[in-house]
Tab-separated table of C-alpha atoms and ligand atoms in Angstrom:
chain	number	residue	atom	x	y	z
A	3	MET	CA	58.943	-116.810	30.382
A	4	GLU	CA	56.985	-115.079	33.118
A	5	SER	CA	53.640	-113.352	32.765
A	6	THR	CA	51.976	-111.077	35.301
A	7	ALA	CA	48.503	-109.520	35.267
A	8	SER	CA	46.347	-107.852	37.890
A	9	ALA	CA	42.708	-106.868	38.146
A	10	PRO	CA	40.776	-104.783	40.700
A	11	GLY	CA	38.070	-105.750	43.133
A	12	LYS	CA	34.765	-103.922	43.061
A	13	ALA	CA	31.974	-102.629	45.233
A	14	ILE	CA	28.375	-102.731	44.075
A	15	LEU	CA	26.599	-99.414	44.633
A	16	PHE	CA	23.138	-100.457	43.394
A	17	GLY	CA	21.363	-103.477	42.057
A	18	GLU	CA	22.975	-106.673	43.467
A	19	HIS	CA	20.692	-109.723	43.275
A	20	ALA	CA	18.216	-107.841	41.076
A	21	VAL	CA	20.887	-107.937	38.384
A	22	VAL	CA	20.679	-111.742	38.334
A	23	PHE	CA	16.968	-111.304	37.299
A	24	GLY	CA	17.966	-109.007	34.402
A	25	GLN	CA	17.778	-105.626	36.147
A	26	PRO	CA	20.600	-103.067	35.755
A	27	ALA	CA	23.349	-102.545	38.354
A	28	ILE	CA	26.066	-100.023	39.170
A	29	ALA	CA	29.466	-100.962	40.537
A	30	VAL	CA	32.807	-99.304	41.029
A	31	ALA	CA	36.300	-100.747	40.752
A	32	VAL	CA	38.324	-100.263	43.954
A	33	ASP	CA	42.059	-99.929	44.438
A	34	LYS	CA	42.458	-103.421	45.924
A	35	ARG	CA	43.818	-105.828	43.346
A	36	ALA	CA	44.460	-109.513	42.731
A	37	GLN	CA	47.761	-110.182	40.952
A	38	ILE	CA	48.596	-113.434	39.158
A	39	ILE	CA	52.139	-114.406	38.124
A	40	VAL	CA	52.426	-117.358	35.751
A	41	ARG	CA	55.751	-119.178	35.180
A	42	LYS	CA	56.595	-122.419	33.387
A	43	GLY	CA	56.219	-125.245	35.878
A	44	LYS	CA	59.044	-127.397	37.197
A	45	GLU	CA	56.825	-130.084	38.730
A	46	LYS	CA	54.423	-132.682	37.287
A	47	TYR	CA	51.312	-130.763	38.347
A	48	THR	CA	50.511	-127.080	38.057
A	49	THR	CA	51.050	-125.516	41.449
A	50	VAL	CA	49.160	-122.534	42.887
A	51	ARG	CA	50.592	-120.687	45.863
A	52	SER	CA	49.388	-117.618	47.708
A	53	ALA	CA	51.311	-116.438	50.771
A	54	ASP	CA	48.646	-113.718	51.302
A	55	LEU	CA	45.854	-116.325	51.608
A	56	GLY	CA	47.888	-119.173	53.096
A	57	VAL	CA	46.968	-121.416	50.172
A	58	HIS	CA	48.963	-124.089	48.322
A	59	ALA	CA	47.394	-126.510	45.815
A	60	ASP	CA	48.451	-128.893	43.049
A	61	LEU	CA	46.220	-128.953	39.961
A	62	ASP	CA	46.008	-132.025	37.749
A	63	LEU	CA	44.721	-130.352	34.600
A	64	PHE	CA	44.306	-133.600	32.627
A	65	ASN	CA	41.994	-135.107	35.224
A	66	ASN	CA	40.407	-131.807	36.343
A	67	ASN	CA	41.513	-132.496	39.876
A	68	CYS	CA	42.570	-130.138	42.633
A	69	ILE	CA	44.809	-131.424	45.471
A	70	ILE	CA	44.737	-128.930	48.343
A	71	LYS	CA	48.021	-128.988	50.351
A	72	LYS	CA	47.277	-125.963	52.525
A	73	GLY	CA	44.335	-123.600	53.050
A	74	LYS	CA	40.854	-123.619	51.485
A	75	SER	CA	39.944	-124.491	47.876
A	76	GLY	CA	37.355	-121.681	47.199
A	77	ILE	CA	39.428	-119.294	45.145
A	78	ILE	CA	41.498	-122.136	43.547
A	79	ASN	CA	38.367	-123.352	41.733
A	80	TYR	CA	38.318	-120.103	39.699
A	81	ILE	CA	41.983	-120.550	38.797
A	82	LEU	CA	41.431	-124.212	37.810
A	83	GLU	CA	38.398	-123.324	35.670
A	84	SER	CA	40.372	-120.466	34.005
A	85	LEU	CA	43.221	-122.898	33.239
A	86	LEU	CA	40.795	-125.400	31.709
A	87	MET	CA	39.472	-122.600	29.497
A	88	ALA	CA	42.698	-120.868	28.492
A	89	HIS	CA	45.636	-123.247	28.873
A	90	ASP	CA	46.901	-126.370	27.113
A	91	GLY	CA	47.504	-128.415	30.330
A	92	SER	CA	51.279	-128.214	30.529
A	93	SER	CA	52.622	-127.680	34.053
A	94	LEU	CA	52.734	-124.087	35.367
A	95	ASP	CA	53.825	-122.387	38.536
A	96	ILE	CA	51.158	-119.815	39.577
A	97	GLU	CA	51.547	-117.238	42.281
A	98	LEU	CA	48.563	-115.187	43.595
A	99	LYS	CA	48.941	-111.934	45.479
A	100	MET	CA	45.780	-110.548	47.098
A	101	GLU	CA	45.153	-107.109	48.494
A	102	MET	CA	41.542	-107.823	49.436
A	103	PRO	CA	39.745	-110.231	51.754
A	104	ILE	CA	37.974	-113.251	50.209
A	105	GLY	CA	34.177	-113.595	50.551
A	106	ALA	CA	33.783	-109.996	51.698
A	107	GLY	CA	31.709	-108.921	48.709
A	108	LEU	CA	34.648	-107.128	47.099
A	109	GLY	CA	34.643	-109.311	44.002
A	110	SER	CA	37.788	-111.272	44.866
A	111	SER	CA	36.763	-114.250	42.698
A	112	ALA	CA	36.156	-112.056	39.622
A	113	ALA	CA	39.440	-110.180	40.149
A	114	VAL	CA	41.348	-113.505	40.402
A	115	THR	CA	39.567	-114.922	37.367
A	116	VAL	CA	40.195	-111.851	35.187
A	117	ALA	CA	43.843	-111.625	36.261
A	118	THR	CA	44.376	-115.380	35.647
A	119	LEU	CA	42.842	-115.360	32.165
A	120	ALA	CA	44.821	-112.230	31.170
A	121	ALA	CA	48.089	-113.629	32.528
A	122	LEU	CA	47.487	-116.892	30.642
A	123	ASP	CA	46.725	-115.156	27.340
A	124	ASN	CA	49.836	-113.054	27.781
A	125	PHE	CA	51.870	-116.172	28.681
A	126	HIS	CA	50.730	-117.758	25.380
A	127	GLU	CA	51.545	-114.503	23.616
A	128	LYS	CA	47.917	-114.025	22.551
A	129	GLU	CA	46.646	-110.533	22.024
A	130	ILE	CA	44.226	-109.570	24.779
A	131	ASN	CA	40.751	-108.578	23.660
A	132	ILE	CA	39.059	-106.830	26.574
A	133	SER	CA	35.479	-107.662	25.697
A	134	SER	CA	36.191	-111.341	25.084
A	135	LEU	CA	38.236	-111.441	28.316
A	136	ALA	CA	35.212	-110.120	30.271
A	137	LYS	CA	32.993	-112.753	28.606
A	138	LYS	CA	35.392	-115.593	29.355
A	139	ALA	CA	35.697	-114.494	32.934
A	140	HIS	CA	31.928	-114.413	33.279
A	141	ASN	CA	31.743	-117.981	31.912
A	142	VAL	CA	34.286	-119.124	34.503
A	143	GLU	CA	32.174	-117.569	37.281
A	144	ILE	CA	29.029	-119.324	35.966
A	145	LYS	CA	30.894	-122.678	35.832
A	146	VAL	CA	32.160	-122.357	39.422
A	147	GLN	CA	29.106	-120.686	41.010
A	148	GLY	CA	26.210	-122.006	38.995
A	149	ALA	CA	24.678	-118.534	38.502
A	150	ALA	CA	26.380	-115.186	38.176
A	151	SER	CA	25.665	-111.846	36.483
A	152	PRO	CA	28.432	-110.365	34.324
A	153	LEU	CA	28.740	-107.416	36.716
A	154	ASP	CA	31.775	-108.362	38.792
A	155	THR	CA	33.839	-109.605	35.887
A	156	ALA	CA	32.950	-106.567	33.795
A	157	VAL	CA	34.049	-104.123	36.483
A	158	SER	CA	37.268	-106.089	37.146
A	159	THR	CA	38.033	-106.061	33.436
A	160	TYR	CA	37.107	-102.471	32.516
A	161	GLY	CA	37.718	-100.671	35.850
A	162	GLY	CA	36.045	-97.346	36.780
A	163	LEU	CA	32.401	-96.808	37.522
A	164	VAL	CA	30.185	-99.064	35.458
A	165	TYR	CA	26.458	-99.243	34.681
A	166	LEU	CA	25.490	-102.688	33.529
A	167	SER	CA	22.279	-102.361	31.474
A	168	GLU	CA	19.344	-104.771	31.305
A	169	LYS	CA	20.985	-106.138	28.135
A	170	SER	CA	24.303	-106.592	29.970
A	171	GLU	CA	25.943	-103.716	28.093
A	172	VAL	CA	28.852	-102.217	30.038
A	173	ILE	CA	28.306	-98.441	30.097
A	174	PRO	CA	31.063	-96.383	31.802
A	175	LEU	CA	29.776	-93.553	34.045
A	176	ASP	CA	31.843	-90.470	34.566
A	177	ALA	CA	31.123	-89.389	38.133
A	178	ASP	CA	33.414	-88.161	40.861
A	179	LEU	CA	33.238	-90.597	43.783
A	180	GLU	CA	36.718	-89.833	45.156
A	181	ASN	CA	36.849	-89.540	48.907
A	182	SER	CA	33.255	-90.470	49.412
A	183	LEU	CA	33.027	-94.257	49.948
A	184	VAL	CA	33.820	-96.461	52.942
A	185	ILE	CA	33.515	-100.220	52.965
A	186	GLY	CA	32.976	-102.049	56.203
A	187	TYR	CA	33.392	-105.801	56.243
A	188	THR	CA	32.205	-108.278	58.785
A	189	SER	CA	34.201	-111.318	59.891
A	190	GLN	CA	31.412	-113.494	58.483
A	191	ARG	CA	32.094	-114.644	54.915
A	192	GLY	CA	29.235	-114.431	52.448
A	193	ASN	CA	28.615	-117.344	50.070
A	194	THR	CA	27.441	-115.731	46.809
A	195	GLY	CA	26.125	-118.958	45.201
A	196	LYS	CA	24.051	-119.788	48.295
A	197	MET	CA	22.630	-116.274	48.640
A	198	VAL	CA	21.713	-116.078	44.940
A	199	GLU	CA	19.886	-119.391	45.317
A	200	SER	CA	18.051	-118.304	48.482
A	201	VAL	CA	16.766	-115.142	46.714
A	202	HIS	CA	15.561	-117.287	43.810
A	203	LEU	CA	13.743	-119.605	46.212
A	204	ARG	CA	12.065	-116.691	48.035
A	205	ARG	CA	11.050	-115.219	44.667
A	206	ASP	CA	9.564	-118.584	43.601
A	207	ARG	CA	7.612	-118.863	46.860
A	208	HIS	CA	6.202	-115.295	46.559
A	209	PRO	CA	6.452	-114.154	42.942
A	210	GLU	CA	3.764	-111.504	43.222
A	211	ILE	CA	5.504	-109.895	46.178
A	212	MET	CA	9.094	-110.359	45.152
A	213	ASP	CA	8.845	-109.364	41.460
A	214	PRO	CA	7.907	-105.790	42.392
A	215	VAL	CA	10.756	-105.728	44.933
A	216	ILE	CA	13.223	-106.783	42.232
A	217	GLU	CA	11.738	-104.275	39.753
A	218	SER	CA	11.949	-101.482	42.368
A	219	VAL	CA	15.668	-102.162	42.755
A	220	GLY	CA	15.958	-101.779	39.003
A	221	LYS	CA	14.138	-98.415	39.195
A	222	ILE	CA	16.492	-97.267	41.980
A	223	THR	CA	19.495	-98.165	39.872
A	224	ARG	CA	18.176	-96.271	36.811
A	225	GLU	CA	17.489	-93.205	39.025
A	226	ALA	CA	20.975	-93.436	40.541
A	227	ARG	CA	22.488	-93.551	37.069
A	228	LYS	CA	20.793	-90.247	36.253
A	229	ILE	CA	22.142	-88.668	39.452
A	230	LEU	CA	25.640	-89.995	38.859
A	231	SER	CA	25.577	-88.896	35.241
A	232	ASN	CA	24.772	-85.383	36.439
A	233	ASN	CA	27.870	-85.666	38.572
A	234	HIS	CA	26.032	-85.398	41.797
A	235	HIS	CA	29.126	-85.450	43.924
A	236	ASN	CA	30.600	-82.308	42.372
A	237	ASN	CA	27.331	-80.521	42.936
A	238	PHE	CA	27.350	-81.763	46.489
A	239	LYS	CA	30.877	-80.490	46.989
A	240	LEU	CA	29.776	-77.012	45.983
A	241	ASN	CA	27.137	-76.945	48.666
A	242	HIS	CA	29.243	-78.840	51.116
A	243	ASP	CA	31.446	-76.063	52.458
A	244	THR	CA	28.665	-73.629	52.990
A	245	GLU	CA	25.674	-75.717	53.985
A	246	TYR	CA	26.743	-79.080	55.339
A	247	THR	CA	26.641	-78.988	59.085
A	248	GLY	CA	26.700	-82.633	60.071
A	249	SER	CA	24.653	-85.809	60.018
A	250	ASN	CA	21.418	-83.860	60.590
A	251	LEU	CA	21.364	-82.435	57.077
A	252	GLY	CA	19.474	-85.491	55.907
A	253	GLU	CA	20.131	-87.827	53.034
A	254	SER	CA	21.276	-86.729	49.620
A	255	ASN	CA	19.334	-88.269	46.745
A	256	LEU	CA	22.096	-90.773	46.083
A	257	GLY	CA	22.327	-91.671	49.773
A	258	GLU	CA	18.576	-91.993	50.095
A	259	LEU	CA	18.511	-94.376	47.082
A	260	MET	CA	21.175	-96.479	48.792
A	261	ASN	CA	19.094	-96.635	51.986
A	262	ILE	CA	15.998	-97.708	50.062
A	263	ASN	CA	18.069	-100.295	48.168
A	264	HIS	CA	19.265	-101.649	51.561
A	265	GLY	CA	15.708	-102.047	52.753
A	266	LEU	CA	14.846	-104.027	49.642
A	267	LEU	CA	17.897	-106.255	50.084
A	268	ASP	CA	16.560	-106.963	53.573
A	269	ALA	CA	13.258	-107.902	51.934
A	270	MET	CA	15.137	-110.306	49.715
A	271	GLY	CA	16.461	-112.039	52.873
A	272	VAL	CA	20.191	-111.332	52.500
A	273	ASN	CA	20.624	-109.019	55.534
A	274	THR	CA	22.214	-110.095	58.824
A	275	LEU	CA	22.347	-108.576	62.261
A	276	GLU	CA	26.028	-107.668	61.832
A	277	LEU	CA	25.425	-106.012	58.417
A	278	SER	CA	22.452	-104.122	59.762
A	279	GLN	CA	24.372	-102.834	62.754
A	280	MET	CA	27.156	-101.560	60.498
A	281	VAL	CA	24.701	-99.839	58.183
A	282	TYR	CA	23.080	-98.010	61.110
A	283	LYS	CA	26.454	-97.151	62.668
A	284	ALA	CA	27.617	-95.646	59.352
A	285	ARG	CA	24.437	-93.569	58.996
A	286	GLN	CA	24.711	-92.381	62.567
A	287	ALA	CA	28.318	-91.314	61.983
A	288	GLY	CA	27.221	-89.087	59.115
A	289	ALA	CA	26.934	-91.313	56.028
A	290	GLN	CA	24.256	-90.010	53.698
A	291	GLY	CA	23.479	-93.574	52.679
A	292	ALA	CA	24.631	-97.062	53.607
A	293	LYS	CA	23.714	-100.501	52.333
A	294	ILE	CA	24.853	-104.085	51.941
A	295	THR	CA	27.267	-104.381	49.044
A	296	GLY	CA	27.524	-107.725	47.250
A	297	ALA	CA	25.649	-110.925	48.029
A	298	GLY	CA	25.071	-110.333	51.751
A	299	GLY	CA	24.570	-113.084	54.340
A	300	GLY	CA	27.946	-111.842	55.674
A	301	GLY	CA	30.443	-109.852	53.678
A	302	SER	CA	30.323	-106.062	53.490
A	303	ILE	CA	28.448	-102.797	53.553
A	304	ILE	CA	29.183	-99.643	51.624
A	305	ALA	CA	28.634	-96.133	52.927
A	306	TYR	CA	28.400	-92.961	50.901
A	307	CYS	CA	29.909	-90.315	53.151
A	308	PRO	CA	31.509	-87.318	51.418
A	309	GLY	CA	33.036	-85.089	54.080
A	310	LYS	CA	32.532	-87.744	56.762
A	311	ILE	CA	35.023	-90.421	55.722
A	312	LEU	CA	37.018	-90.388	58.949
A	313	GLU	CA	33.963	-90.271	61.197
A	314	VAL	CA	32.429	-93.268	59.420
A	315	LEU	CA	35.741	-95.192	59.309
A	316	ASN	CA	36.199	-94.610	63.079
A	317	ALA	CA	32.662	-95.665	63.934
A	318	LEU	CA	32.947	-98.894	61.959
A	319	GLN	CA	36.466	-99.733	63.053
A	320	GLN	CA	35.420	-99.820	66.706
A	321	SER	CA	33.817	-103.237	66.147
A	322	GLU	CA	34.549	-104.311	62.610
A	323	ASN	CA	37.048	-103.878	59.797
A	324	ALA	CA	36.608	-100.972	57.516
A	325	ILE	CA	38.543	-99.395	54.652
A	326	LYS	CA	38.276	-96.257	52.623
A	327	ALA	CA	37.369	-97.458	49.149
A	328	ASP	CA	39.483	-95.576	46.717
A	329	PHE	CA	38.167	-95.600	43.228
A	330	SER	CA	40.258	-97.367	40.547
A	331	LYS	CA	40.088	-96.129	36.968
A	332	GLU	CA	42.335	-99.019	35.919
A	333	GLY	CA	40.790	-102.353	35.072
A	334	VAL	CA	42.928	-105.355	34.095
A	335	ILE	CA	46.620	-104.572	33.626
A	336	ILE	CA	49.374	-106.709	32.050
A	337	GLN	CA	52.487	-105.906	33.989
B	426	PMV	O1	29.185	-110.984	46.750
B	426	PMV	P1	29.693	-110.618	45.419
B	426	PMV	O2	30.640	-109.489	45.494
B	426	PMV	O3	30.180	-111.749	44.653
B	426	PMV	O4	28.473	-109.974	44.618
B	426	PMV	C1	27.404	-110.784	44.180
B	426	PMV	C2	26.394	-109.928	43.411
B	426	PMV	C3	25.132	-110.741	43.082
B	426	PMV	O5	24.298	-109.777	42.366
B	426	PMV	C4	24.414	-111.156	44.297
B	426	PMV	C5	25.392	-111.913	42.214
B	426	PMV	C6	25.859	-111.604	40.794
B	426	PMV	O6	26.355	-112.546	40.135
B	426	PMV	O7	25.720	-110.476	40.287
C-alpha cells in the first residue's frame, strides 16, 4: 500500500503577526507544493527521506525520538508530530518532495504538515474531512512552534485566496490575482517561532503603542478584503492598457495598503536590511506595493505588480532569488 498527498505553500498578502493577536489576515495558495509519499516500512524505525532537502532521519515513534542521519531536523519535527497524532506507530517509509525553499515564509511547514496528515489518513483508509484536517494541522504547528495562527494550515488545506476572520473562519475570496504577484526571497532563513515571540515581547514592553499598530494592520486587512471582493485586479486591467504608463502612476489602493502594512511590520521589529532593500527595489521596478510576507527576520517579500512582473523579477533577481507566484486554486490533493 502506498499513499501520496500534496499541499500548496502560501504567501501572506496582509496581516501576518497581527493575526496571532486575533486580527484577520489574507493569504493566497501558490503553485509550489510539498508532496508526501507513505509506504509500509521495511526497517525497525520509520524513515523520512527527502532528496530535495538533503534530509534523512529515523523516527522512533514509541519513544518520540528523532535520529537525524543527514541534514537538519526542522521540517522533520512537523512530520514526527503528525505521525504521533495520526498514526499507530508501526514502521513507515516516508518520502518528501519539496518545490519550495524552507524558512522562506512560503508556508513550507504547513504544506508538509497538511500533506503528511492527509497521506496518513489515506494510508489508513480513513475518509478525509477537510475542516478537521485543517484543525489537526494547526494543532501540529502549535505543538512544534509554540504559537501559530491557523492561517498557513488553512490556506494549505483549502487552497485559493483566503480571508481568515477574527474568529478564525476561513472565508474564500474570489479575486483575480493571476500574473500580478512576485515573491523575492533572501538567503537568510526566518525563524517563525522566534519572530512571533519577539513581537509579543515588544508588545508587552509598549502595549499602548503596539496595540494600535496591531489594530491598524487589522483595519488594513479588512479594507483589502473589500477591494479584493470588488475584484480590484479586473478593474485595474481595464484601465491598464489605456492609462498605465509606468511606475510613476502611483500606487493602487491594494498596493498602497501593502506598503502601509510593510511599514507597520517594520514597527513590529521584523524587518531586515535585506528585506527592506528588496521591497524598495520592487517598488522602483514598478510594483504598486511591496511588503514582507510571512514572519520576517529573513525570508521573503511579496510584490503586487500587474503589468510589471518581468521588470520586478529582473530587478530582484540581480541580487536575490525571486519567483513569479502563480496562484493555486487547489488545496490538499490525494494523488
Ligand atoms: O513565516 P511564515 O510563513 O510561517 O508565516 C508566519 C505568519 C505569522 O503570522 C507571523 C505567524 C502565524 O502563525 O500566523
